[in-house]
Coordinates of C-alpha atoms in Angstrom, one line a residue:
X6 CA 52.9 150.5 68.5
X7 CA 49.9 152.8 67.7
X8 CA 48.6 154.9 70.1
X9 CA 45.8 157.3 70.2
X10 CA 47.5 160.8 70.9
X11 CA 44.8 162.8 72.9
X12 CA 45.2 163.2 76.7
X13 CA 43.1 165.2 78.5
X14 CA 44.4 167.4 82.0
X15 CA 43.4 166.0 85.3
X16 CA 39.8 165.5 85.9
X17 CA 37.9 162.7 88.0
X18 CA 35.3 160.8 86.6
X19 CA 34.0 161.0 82.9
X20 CA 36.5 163.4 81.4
X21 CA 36.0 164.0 78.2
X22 CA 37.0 166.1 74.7
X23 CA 35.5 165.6 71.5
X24 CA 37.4 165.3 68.6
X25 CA 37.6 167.3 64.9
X26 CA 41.2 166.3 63.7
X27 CA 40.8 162.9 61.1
X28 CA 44.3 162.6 62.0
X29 CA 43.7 161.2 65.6
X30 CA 40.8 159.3 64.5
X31 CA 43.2 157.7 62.3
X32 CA 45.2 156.3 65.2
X33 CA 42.7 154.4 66.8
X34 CA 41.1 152.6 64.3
X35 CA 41.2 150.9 60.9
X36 CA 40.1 152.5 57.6
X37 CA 36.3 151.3 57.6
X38 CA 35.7 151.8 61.0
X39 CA 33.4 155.2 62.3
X40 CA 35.8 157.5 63.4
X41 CA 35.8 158.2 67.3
X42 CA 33.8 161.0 68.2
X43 CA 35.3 161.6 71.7
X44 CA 38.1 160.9 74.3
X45 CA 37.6 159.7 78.0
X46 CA 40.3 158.8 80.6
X47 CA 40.3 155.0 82.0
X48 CA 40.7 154.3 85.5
X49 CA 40.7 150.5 86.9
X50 CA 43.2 148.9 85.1
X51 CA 44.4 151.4 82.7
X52 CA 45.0 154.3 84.4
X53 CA 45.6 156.3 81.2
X54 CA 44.1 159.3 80.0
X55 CA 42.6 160.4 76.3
X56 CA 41.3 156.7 75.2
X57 CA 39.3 156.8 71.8
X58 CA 35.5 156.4 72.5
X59 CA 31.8 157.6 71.1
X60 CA 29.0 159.6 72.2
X61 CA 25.9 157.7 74.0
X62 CA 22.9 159.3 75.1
X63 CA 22.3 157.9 78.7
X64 CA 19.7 157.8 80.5
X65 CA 21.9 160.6 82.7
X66 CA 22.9 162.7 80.0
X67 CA 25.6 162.1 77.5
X68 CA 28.7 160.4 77.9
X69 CA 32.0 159.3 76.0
X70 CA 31.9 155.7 76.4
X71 CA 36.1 154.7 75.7
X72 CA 37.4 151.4 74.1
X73 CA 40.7 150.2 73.2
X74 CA 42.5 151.4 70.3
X75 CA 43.8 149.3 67.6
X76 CA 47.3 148.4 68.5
X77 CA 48.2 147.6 64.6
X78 CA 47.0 149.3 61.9
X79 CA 46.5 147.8 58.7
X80 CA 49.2 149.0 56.8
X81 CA 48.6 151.6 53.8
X82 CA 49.1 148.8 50.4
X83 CA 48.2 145.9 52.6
X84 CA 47.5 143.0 50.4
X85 CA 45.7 140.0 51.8
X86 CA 44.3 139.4 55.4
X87 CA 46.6 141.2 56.7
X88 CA 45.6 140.0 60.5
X89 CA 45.9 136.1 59.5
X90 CA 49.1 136.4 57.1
X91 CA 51.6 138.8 59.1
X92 CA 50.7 136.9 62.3
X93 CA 51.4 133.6 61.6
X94 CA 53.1 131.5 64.0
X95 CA 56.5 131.8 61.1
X96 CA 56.0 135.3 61.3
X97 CA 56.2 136.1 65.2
X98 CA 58.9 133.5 65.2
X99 CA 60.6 135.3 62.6
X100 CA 60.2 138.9 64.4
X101 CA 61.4 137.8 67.4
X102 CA 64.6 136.3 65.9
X103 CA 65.3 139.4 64.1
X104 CA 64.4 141.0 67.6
X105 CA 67.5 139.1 69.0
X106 CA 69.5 139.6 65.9
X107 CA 69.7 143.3 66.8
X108 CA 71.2 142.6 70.4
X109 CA 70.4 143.1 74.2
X110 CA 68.6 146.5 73.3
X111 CA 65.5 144.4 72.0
X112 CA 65.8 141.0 73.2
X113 CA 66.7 141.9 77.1
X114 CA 63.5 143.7 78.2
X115 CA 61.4 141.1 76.6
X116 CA 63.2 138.4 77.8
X117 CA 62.5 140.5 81.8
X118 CA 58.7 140.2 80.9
X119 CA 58.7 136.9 79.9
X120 CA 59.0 135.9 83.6
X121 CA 55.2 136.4 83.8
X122 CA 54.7 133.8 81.6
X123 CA 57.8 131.3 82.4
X124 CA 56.5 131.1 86.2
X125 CA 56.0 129.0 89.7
X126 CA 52.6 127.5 89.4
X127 CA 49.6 129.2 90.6
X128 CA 49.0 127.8 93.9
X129 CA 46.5 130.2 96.1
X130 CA 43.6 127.6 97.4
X131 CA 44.3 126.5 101.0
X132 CA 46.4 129.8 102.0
X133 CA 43.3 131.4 103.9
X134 CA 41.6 128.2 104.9
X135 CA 43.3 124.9 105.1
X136 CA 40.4 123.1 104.1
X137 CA 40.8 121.7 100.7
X138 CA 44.1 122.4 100.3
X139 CA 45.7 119.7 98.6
X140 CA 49.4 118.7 97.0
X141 CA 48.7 118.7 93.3
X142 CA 51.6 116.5 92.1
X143 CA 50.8 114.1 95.1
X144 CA 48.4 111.3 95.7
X145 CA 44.9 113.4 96.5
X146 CA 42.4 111.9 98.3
X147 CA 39.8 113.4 95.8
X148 CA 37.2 114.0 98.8
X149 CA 39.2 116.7 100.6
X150 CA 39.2 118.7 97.9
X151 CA 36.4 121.5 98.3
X152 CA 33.1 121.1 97.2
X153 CA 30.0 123.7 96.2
X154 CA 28.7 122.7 99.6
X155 CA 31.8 124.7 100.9
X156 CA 31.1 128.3 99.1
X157 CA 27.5 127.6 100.6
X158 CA 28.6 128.4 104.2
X159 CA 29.2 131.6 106.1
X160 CA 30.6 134.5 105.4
X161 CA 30.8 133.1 101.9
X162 CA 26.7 131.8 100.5
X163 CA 27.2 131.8 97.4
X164 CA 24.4 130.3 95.2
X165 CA 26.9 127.4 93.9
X166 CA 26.3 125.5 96.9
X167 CA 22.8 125.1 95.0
X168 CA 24.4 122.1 92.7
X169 CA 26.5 120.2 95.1
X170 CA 24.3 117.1 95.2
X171 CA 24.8 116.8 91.2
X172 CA 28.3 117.8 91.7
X173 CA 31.3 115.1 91.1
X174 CA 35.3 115.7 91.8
X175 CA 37.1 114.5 88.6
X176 CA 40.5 114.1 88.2
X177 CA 42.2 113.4 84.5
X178 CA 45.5 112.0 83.7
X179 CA 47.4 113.4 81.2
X180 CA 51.2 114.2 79.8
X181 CA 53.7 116.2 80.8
X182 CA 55.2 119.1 78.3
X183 CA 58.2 119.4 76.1
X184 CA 59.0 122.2 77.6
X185 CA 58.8 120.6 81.0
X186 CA 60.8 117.6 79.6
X187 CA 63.5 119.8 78.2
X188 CA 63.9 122.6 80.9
X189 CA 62.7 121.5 83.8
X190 CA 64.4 118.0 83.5
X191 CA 60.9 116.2 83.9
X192 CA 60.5 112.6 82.2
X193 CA 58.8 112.2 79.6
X194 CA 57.5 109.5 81.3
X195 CA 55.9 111.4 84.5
X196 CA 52.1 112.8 83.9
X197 CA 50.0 115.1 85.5
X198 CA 46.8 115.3 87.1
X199 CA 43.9 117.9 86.5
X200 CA 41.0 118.3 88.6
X201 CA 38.0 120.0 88.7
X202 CA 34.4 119.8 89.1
X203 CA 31.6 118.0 87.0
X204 CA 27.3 119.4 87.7
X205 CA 25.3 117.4 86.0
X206 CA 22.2 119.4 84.2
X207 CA 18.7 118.6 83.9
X208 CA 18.7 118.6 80.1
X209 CA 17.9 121.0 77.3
X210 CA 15.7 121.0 74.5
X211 CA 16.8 120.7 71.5
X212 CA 15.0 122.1 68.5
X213 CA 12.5 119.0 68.0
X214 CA 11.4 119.5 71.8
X215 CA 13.2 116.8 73.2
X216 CA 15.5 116.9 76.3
X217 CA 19.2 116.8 75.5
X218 CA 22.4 116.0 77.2
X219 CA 25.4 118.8 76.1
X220 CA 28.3 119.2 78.1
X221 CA 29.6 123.1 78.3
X222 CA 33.3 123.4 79.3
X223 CA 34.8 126.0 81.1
X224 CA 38.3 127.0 80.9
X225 CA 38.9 129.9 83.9
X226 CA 41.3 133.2 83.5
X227 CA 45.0 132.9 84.2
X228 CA 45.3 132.1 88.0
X229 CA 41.7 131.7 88.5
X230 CA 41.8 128.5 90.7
X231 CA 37.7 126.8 90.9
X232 CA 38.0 126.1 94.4
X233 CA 39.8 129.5 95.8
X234 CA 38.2 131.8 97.9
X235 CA 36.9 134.8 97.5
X236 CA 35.1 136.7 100.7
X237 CA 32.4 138.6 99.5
X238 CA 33.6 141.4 101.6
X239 CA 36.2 142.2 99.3
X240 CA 33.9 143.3 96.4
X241 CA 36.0 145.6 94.9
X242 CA 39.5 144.4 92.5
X243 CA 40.9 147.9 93.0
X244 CA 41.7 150.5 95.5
X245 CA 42.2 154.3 94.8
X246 CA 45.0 155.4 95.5
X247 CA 45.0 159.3 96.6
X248 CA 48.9 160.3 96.3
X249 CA 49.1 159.3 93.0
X250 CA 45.5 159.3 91.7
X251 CA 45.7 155.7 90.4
X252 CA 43.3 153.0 90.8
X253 CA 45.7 150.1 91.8
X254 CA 44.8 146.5 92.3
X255 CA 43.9 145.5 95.6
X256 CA 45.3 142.6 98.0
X257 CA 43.3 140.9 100.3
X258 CA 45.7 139.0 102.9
X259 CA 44.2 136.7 104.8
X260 CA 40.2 136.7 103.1
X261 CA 40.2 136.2 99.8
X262 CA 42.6 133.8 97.9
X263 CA 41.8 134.2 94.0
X264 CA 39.8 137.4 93.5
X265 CA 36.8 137.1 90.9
X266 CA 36.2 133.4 91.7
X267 CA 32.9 134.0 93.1
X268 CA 32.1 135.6 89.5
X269 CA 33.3 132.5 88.1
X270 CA 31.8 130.2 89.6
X271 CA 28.4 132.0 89.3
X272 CA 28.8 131.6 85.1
X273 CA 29.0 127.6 85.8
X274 CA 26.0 127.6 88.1
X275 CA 23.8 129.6 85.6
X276 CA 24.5 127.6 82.7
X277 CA 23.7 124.4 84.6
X278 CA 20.9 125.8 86.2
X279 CA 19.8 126.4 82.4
X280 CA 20.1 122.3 81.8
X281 CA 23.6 121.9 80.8
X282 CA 26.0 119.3 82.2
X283 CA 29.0 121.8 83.2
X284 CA 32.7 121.0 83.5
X285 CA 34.8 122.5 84.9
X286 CA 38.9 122.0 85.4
X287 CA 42.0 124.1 86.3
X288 CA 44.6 124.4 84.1
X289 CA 47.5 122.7 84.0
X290 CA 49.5 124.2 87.3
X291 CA 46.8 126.2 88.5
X292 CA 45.5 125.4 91.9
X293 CA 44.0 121.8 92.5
X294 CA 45.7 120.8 89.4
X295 CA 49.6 119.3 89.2
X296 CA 52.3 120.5 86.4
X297 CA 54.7 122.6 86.4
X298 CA 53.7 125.0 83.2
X299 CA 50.8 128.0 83.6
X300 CA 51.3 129.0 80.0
X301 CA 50.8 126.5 76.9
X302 CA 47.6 127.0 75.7
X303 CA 47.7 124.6 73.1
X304 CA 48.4 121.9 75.2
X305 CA 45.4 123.1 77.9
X306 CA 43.2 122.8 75.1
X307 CA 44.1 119.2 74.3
X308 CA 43.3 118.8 78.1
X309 CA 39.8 119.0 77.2
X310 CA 39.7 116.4 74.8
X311 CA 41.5 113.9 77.2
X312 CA 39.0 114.9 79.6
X313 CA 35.7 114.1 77.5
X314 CA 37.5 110.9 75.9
X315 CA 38.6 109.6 79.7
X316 CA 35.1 110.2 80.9
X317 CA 34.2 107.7 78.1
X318 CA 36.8 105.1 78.5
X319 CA 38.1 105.5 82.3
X320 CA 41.6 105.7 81.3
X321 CA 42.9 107.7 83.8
X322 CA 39.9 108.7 85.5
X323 CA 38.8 109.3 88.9
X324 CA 35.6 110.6 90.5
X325 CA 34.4 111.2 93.7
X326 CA 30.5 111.2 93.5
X327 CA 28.2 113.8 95.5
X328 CA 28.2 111.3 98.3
X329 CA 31.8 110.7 98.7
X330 CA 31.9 107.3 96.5
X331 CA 35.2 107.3 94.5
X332 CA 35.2 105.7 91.3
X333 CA 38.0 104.7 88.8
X334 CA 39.5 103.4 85.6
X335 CA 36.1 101.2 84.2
X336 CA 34.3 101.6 87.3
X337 CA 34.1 105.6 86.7
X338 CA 34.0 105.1 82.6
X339 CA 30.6 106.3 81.6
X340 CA 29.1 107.5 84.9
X341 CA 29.1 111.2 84.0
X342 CA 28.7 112.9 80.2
X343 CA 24.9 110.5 80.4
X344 CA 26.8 107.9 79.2
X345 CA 27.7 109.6 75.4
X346 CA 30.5 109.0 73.5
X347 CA 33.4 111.7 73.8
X348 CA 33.2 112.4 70.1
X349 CA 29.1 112.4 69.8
X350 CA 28.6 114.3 73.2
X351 CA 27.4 118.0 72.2
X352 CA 30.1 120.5 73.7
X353 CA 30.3 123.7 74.2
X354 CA 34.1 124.9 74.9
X355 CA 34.4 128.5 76.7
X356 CA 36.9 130.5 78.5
X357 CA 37.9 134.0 79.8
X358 CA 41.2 135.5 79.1
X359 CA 43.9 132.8 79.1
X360 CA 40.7 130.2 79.2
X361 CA 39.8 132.3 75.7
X362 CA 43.1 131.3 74.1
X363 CA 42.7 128.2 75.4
X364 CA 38.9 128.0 73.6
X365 CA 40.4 129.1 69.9
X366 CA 43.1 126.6 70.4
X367 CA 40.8 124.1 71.2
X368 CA 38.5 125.5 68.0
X369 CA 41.4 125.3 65.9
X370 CA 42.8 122.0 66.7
X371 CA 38.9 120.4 66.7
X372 CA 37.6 122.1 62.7
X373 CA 41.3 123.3 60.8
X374 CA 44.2 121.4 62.0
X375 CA 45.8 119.2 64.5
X376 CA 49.3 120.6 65.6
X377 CA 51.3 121.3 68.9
X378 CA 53.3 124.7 67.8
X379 CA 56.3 123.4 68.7
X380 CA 58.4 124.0 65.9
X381 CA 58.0 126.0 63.2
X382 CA 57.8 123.8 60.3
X383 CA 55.1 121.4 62.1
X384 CA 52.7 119.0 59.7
X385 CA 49.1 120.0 60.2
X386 CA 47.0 116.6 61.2
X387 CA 43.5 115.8 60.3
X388 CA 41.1 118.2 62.7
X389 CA 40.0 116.3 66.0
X390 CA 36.1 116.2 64.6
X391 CA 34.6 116.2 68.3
X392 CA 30.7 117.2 68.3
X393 CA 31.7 120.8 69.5
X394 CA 29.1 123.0 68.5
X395 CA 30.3 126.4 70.1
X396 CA 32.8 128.4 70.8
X397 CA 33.0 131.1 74.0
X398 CA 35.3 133.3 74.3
X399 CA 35.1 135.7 77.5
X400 CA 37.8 139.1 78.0
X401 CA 39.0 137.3 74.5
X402 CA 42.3 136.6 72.7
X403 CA 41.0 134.7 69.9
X404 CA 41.8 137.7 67.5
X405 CA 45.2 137.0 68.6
X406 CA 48.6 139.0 68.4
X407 CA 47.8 140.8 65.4
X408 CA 45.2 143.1 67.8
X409 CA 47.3 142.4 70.8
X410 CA 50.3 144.0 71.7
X411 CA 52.5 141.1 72.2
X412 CA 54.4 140.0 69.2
X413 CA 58.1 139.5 70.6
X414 CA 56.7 137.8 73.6
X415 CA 54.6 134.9 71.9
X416 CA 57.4 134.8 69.2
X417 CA 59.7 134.4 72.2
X418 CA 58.1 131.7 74.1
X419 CA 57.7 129.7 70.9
X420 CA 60.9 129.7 69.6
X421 CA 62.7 129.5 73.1
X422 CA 60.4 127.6 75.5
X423 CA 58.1 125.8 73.1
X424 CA 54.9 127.2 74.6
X425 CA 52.0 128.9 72.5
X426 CA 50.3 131.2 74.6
X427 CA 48.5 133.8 72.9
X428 CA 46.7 132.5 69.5
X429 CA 48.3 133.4 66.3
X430 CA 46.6 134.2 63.0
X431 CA 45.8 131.2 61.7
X432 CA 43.2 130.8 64.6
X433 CA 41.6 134.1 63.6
X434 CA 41.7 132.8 60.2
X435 CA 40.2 129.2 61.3
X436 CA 36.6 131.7 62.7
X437 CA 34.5 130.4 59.6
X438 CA 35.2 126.8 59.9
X439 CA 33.4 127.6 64.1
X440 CA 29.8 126.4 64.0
X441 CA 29.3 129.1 66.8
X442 CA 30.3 131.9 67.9
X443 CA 29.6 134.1 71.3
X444 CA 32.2 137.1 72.4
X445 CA 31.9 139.3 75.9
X446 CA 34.7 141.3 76.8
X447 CA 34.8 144.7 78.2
X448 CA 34.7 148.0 76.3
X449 CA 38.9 149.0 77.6
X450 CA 39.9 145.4 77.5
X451 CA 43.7 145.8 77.7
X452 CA 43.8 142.5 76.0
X453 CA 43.6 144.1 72.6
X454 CA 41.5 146.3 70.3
X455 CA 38.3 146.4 70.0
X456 CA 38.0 145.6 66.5
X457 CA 39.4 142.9 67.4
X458 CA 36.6 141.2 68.7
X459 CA 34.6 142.9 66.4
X460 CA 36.5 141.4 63.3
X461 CA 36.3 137.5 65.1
X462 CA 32.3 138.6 64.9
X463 CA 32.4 139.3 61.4
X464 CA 34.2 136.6 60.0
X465 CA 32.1 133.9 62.1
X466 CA 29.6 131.9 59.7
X467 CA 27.3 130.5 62.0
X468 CA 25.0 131.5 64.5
X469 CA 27.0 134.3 66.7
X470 CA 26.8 136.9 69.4
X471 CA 28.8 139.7 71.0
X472 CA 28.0 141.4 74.2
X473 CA 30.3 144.2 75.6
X474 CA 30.2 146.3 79.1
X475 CA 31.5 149.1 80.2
X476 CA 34.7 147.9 82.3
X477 CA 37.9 146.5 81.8
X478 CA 39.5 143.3 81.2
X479 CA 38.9 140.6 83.8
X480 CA 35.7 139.0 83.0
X481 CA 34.2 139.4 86.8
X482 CA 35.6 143.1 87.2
X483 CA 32.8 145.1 85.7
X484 CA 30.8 145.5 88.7
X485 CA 27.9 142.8 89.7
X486 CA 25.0 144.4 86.9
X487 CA 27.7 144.1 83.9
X488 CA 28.7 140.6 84.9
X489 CA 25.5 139.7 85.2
X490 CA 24.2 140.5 81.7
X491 CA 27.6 139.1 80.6
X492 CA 26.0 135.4 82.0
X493 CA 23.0 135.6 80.9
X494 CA 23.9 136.3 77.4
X495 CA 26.0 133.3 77.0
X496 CA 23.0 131.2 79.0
X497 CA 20.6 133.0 76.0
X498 CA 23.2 132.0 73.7
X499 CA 24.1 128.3 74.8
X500 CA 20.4 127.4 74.5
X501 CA 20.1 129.0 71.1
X502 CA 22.9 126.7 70.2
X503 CA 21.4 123.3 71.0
X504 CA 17.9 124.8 70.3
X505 CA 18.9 124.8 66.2
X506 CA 18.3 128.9 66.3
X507 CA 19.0 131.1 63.7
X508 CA 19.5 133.8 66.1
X509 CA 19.8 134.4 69.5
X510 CA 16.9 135.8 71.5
X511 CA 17.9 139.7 72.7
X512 CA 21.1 139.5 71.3
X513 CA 22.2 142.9 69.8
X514 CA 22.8 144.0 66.7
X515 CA 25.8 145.1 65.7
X516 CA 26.8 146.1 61.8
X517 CA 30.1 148.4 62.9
X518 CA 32.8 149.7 66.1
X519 CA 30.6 152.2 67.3
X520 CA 27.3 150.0 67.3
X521 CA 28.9 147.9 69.5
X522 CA 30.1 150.3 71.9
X523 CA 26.9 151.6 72.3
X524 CA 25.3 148.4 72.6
X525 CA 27.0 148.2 76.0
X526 CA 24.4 148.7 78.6
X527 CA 24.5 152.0 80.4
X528 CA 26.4 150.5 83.4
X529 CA 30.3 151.9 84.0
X530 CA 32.5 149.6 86.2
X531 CA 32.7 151.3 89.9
X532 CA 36.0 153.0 89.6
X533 CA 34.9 155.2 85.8
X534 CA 31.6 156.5 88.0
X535 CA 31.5 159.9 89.3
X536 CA 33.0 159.2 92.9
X537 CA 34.2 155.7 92.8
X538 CA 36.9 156.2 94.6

C-alpha cells in the first residue's frame, strides 16, 4: 500500500508543512497529476496526520486543503489501463487465492475483517420509537410502516413531511441469493421483500418545454435505513475525544437510530421538489426491507430493475397510497411511474457509498453487460437497455478496488461467499458507454483516492459533473453548508439531464487533481475548524 510519508507533530486545527521533496509528492499521486504542495492532518474519520493537500487562498487566509492519496500507483512500465486490466474481477479473484496459498499469515486477518461485510442485517428503525417498526421477513401491514408525515412531527420537522400527500409505501418481491441458498440454508424457493417510499413529482421540462415524467432512484449508504431516526439534536457524527485527541464516532442511545438519515432524506425531497418522481428503497436486509445479505451489490442493483418492471406489471407489487388505500398485483400495476413502461420510463439511478457501488453495478449491467459475478468464468448477457439516462454516484466507489484499498477483501467475498461488493475494473472501464455522469464525495474520502473520482470524470463521454467538499466520507457528514451544495448540484445536474444540456448550469470546471480540490467551497467539516472540538 502507498502511503504519503509526511506527518506533522501535534497541532489542533489546520496543521500544515509544505513540501519541496519530488520524492513525497511521488507517493501521493500518479505521474500527470500536480504534485501536492502541502500536508494537513485529518480529524473526523481519519484521525491521521501529514495527508497530501494544496494551497487555497480563503477568504481567511490560506490554507492546505488535504485529500486522499492514491492507494496504487501506476506501476513504472505499465502497459494498458492499468486501473481496468489489473482489477478485473479474475484478477482480485486470483490475488486473493494466491493470498491463501501463502497461509494463515495472509488469509487470517482478512478473513477477521470480512465479518463486516458477512453480517446480521441492519435492523435500527423501531429501537427508539416503536412506531413503524415492522418484521421484515413477515407479513407487513404496509400502513404501519412510517410515513414523511412522521419526520414532520416534534422534536424531529423535518421538511420531508412536505411530500407525504404524494408519497406511496411500495413493497417489491424479489429472489433470494446464492449465497443465501448455499450458506445460510435458504430455498431457493423463498423470496424477499423490499420496501421503500415512492413521491410523485410535478414534472420537468424537457428540452422542447414540455413537462416530463423521469423517475430518480436512490440507493442509501450502507446501514442507512429511509425510515430511521435521526433527532436533530444529535447534529454532530463525532465526539472529541480529549485523552487521546481523536475524533471518534459518536452513539446516540436512545434518540437517534441511523445517524445521517435526516441528510438523506433531505436529497430525495429536493429532487422531487425539483419535479422528479423519487424512489426510494432499502437494500436488501437493511431496515424495512427482508433478506438476510447487506453486501451483494450486484444483486441490489438488479433490485431496481424489478422494481421499475413490477411497477409496470404488478407482479409482486404492493402499495399503500397517501390515504392508506393498499393496492396489489394488477390493481397497483401502473398507478405510480405515470403509467410508463419500465423500459421507456426516464431514470436516473443514484447512490452514496455502498448505494454508489450499487449505481455502477446497475450502469454496468444496464449499457456493457448482464452478469451476476458469481463465478469467475461467467458469460456476459446482452445489456439490460432500460431508458437510464444518468448515473449518480455520492462518497463513490465506482472507480473501484484499483483506487480502493480492498483487493483481498472483494477477491475474498467473491471467490468464498459469492458476493460482489465493491465494483471491479470493468465498471470503471464500462464509464464511456454512461450517458451521464455526476460525482460528489468529500475531499479525505477514505473510500479511495481522489483521482479516483477524478479519473471516472475523465473517462465519462456525456454530459458530467463533480462536486467535492471539504469533509470526509459519509455523504451527510460534512456539516449542513457542504451537504447542502452537495444537493443542489445533483438537483442542477438532474435537470440538465432531462433538459437535453450540454453542460450543467454552475458546475465547475475541473481539467486536473488540484483544480478540483480547490473547487471545494471554502467550508471545512466541523471537527478540521479551528476549535471543533
Amino acid at each position: 500500500m502507498t502511503t504519503f510519508a509526511v506527518r506533522l507533530m501535534g497541532g489542533a486545527g489546520l496543521a500544515c508543512l509544505a513540501l519541496t521533496g519530488g520524492a513525497l509528492a511521488g507517493e501521493a499521486v500518479n505521474a500527470g497529476s500536480p504534485a501536492p504542495e502541502c500536508a494537513a492532518d485529518i480529524h473526523y474519520d481519519q484521525n491521521a496526520k501529514g495527508w497530501p493537500g494544496y494551497f487555497a487562498d480563503d477568504p481567511d487566509g490560506r490554507h492546505c486543503v488535504p485529500f486522499t492519496a492514491t492507494n496504487q500507483l501506476v506501476p513504472d512500465g505499465s502497459q494498458g489501463d492499468y486501473y481496468v486490466d489489473a482489477f478485473t474481477d479474475a484478477k482480485v479473484r486470483a490475488a486473493w487465492a494466491a493470498c491463501v496459498e501463502k497461509g494463515p499469515e495472509c488469509a487470517d486477518p482478512v478473513r477477521a475483517r470480512l465479518k463486516t461485510f458477512v453480517r446480521a442485517p441492519f435492523a435500527a428503525t423501531g429501537t427508539v420509537n416503536p412506531t413503524g417498526k415492522i418484521d421484515p421477513d413477515g407479513d407487513v401491514d404496509l400502513n404501519d410502516i412510517r410515513r414523511p408525515k412522521f419526520f414532520g412531527e416534534g422534536p424531529y420537522s423535518e421538511k420531508i413531511a412536505e411530500v407525504d400527500d404524494r408519497t406511496s409505501i411500495v413493497e417489491i418481491e424479489v429472489p433470494t441469493e446464492r449465497y443465501e441458498h448455499e450458506a445460510l440454508n435458504v430455498a431457493p424457493s423463498k423470496t424477499w421483500k423490499l420496501r421503500g417510499w415512492y413521491i410523485e413529482g410535478k414534472g420537468v421540462e424537457d428540452g422542447e418545454g414540455k413537462l416530463v415524467r423521469p423517475l430518480a432512484i436512490l440507493v442509501g449508504g450502507r446501514s442507512i435505513e429511509t425510515t430511521a431516526i435521526h433527532d436533530p439534536k444529535d447534529d454532530k457524527v463525532w465526539v472529541f475525544n480529549a485523552e487521546k485527541g481523536t475524533y471518534d464516532t459518536a452513539k446516540f442511545p436512545g434518540s437517534t437510530e441511523v445517524w445521517g438519515s435526516i441528510q438523506w432524506r433531505e436529497y430525495l425531497r429536493k429532487l422531487n421538489e425539483a419535479g422528479f418522481d423519487v424512489l426510494t428503497l432499502d437494500k436488501r436486509a437493511h431496515g424495512i426491507s427482508g433478506g438476510l445479505d447487506t453486501s451483494n451489490t450486484v444483486e441490489q442493483a438488479r433490485d431496481l430493475f424489478r422494481a421499475v418492471d413490477a411497477l409496470e406489471t404488478g407482479k409482486g407489487l404492493r402499495i399503500a397510497r397517501p390515504d392508506g388505500t393498499v393496492l396489489s398485483g394488477d390493481a397497483a400495476a401502473g398507478i405510480l411511474m405515470a403509467g410508463q413502461k419500465a423500459k421507456n420510463v426516464p431514470l436516473l439511478i443514484g447512490g452514496a457509498s455502498q448505494g454508489s457501488m450499487v449505481t455502477g453495478h446497475a450502469m454496468y449491467l444496464n449499457f456493457a453487460c448482464d452478469r451476476a459475478f458469481e463465478e469467475a468464468d461467467e458469460a456476459c448477457g446482452a445489456p439490460l437497455g432500460y431508458n437510464v439516462r444518468a448515473g449518480i454516484a455520492l462518497a463513490e466507489f465506482v472507480h473501484g478496488v484499483g483506487y480502493t484499498p480492498r483487493v483481498l477483501i472483494e477477491g475474498a467475498l467473491r471467490s468464498e461467499y459469492r458476493i460482489a461488493y465493491v465494483p471491479t475494473g470493468g465498471i470503471l472501464g464500462s464509464i464511456p458507454k454512461w450517458p451521464a455522469v455526476f460525482l460528489g464525495r468529500g475531499l479525505w474520502d477514505m473510500a479511495g483516492g481522489l483521482e479516483g473520482a477524478l479519473a471516472v470524470y475523465d473517462r465519462a463521454t456525456g454530459l458530467k459533473e463533480i462536486a467535492v467538499v471539504r469533509g470526509p466520507h459519509a455523504e451527510g457528514a460534512a456539516g449542513p453548508e457542504n451537504v447542502a451544495h452537495l444537493q443542489d448540484r445533483i438537483v442542477a445536474f438532474s435537470k440538465a439531464v432531462i433538459h437535453g444540456d450540454r453542460e450543467v448550469p454552475g458546475a465547475a470546471k475541473v481539467a486536473n487533481l488540484r483544480d478540483l480540490v480547490l473547487s471545494a467551497p471554502p467550508i471545512w467539516e466541523a471537527s478540521m475548524q479551528p476549535g471543533g472540538n
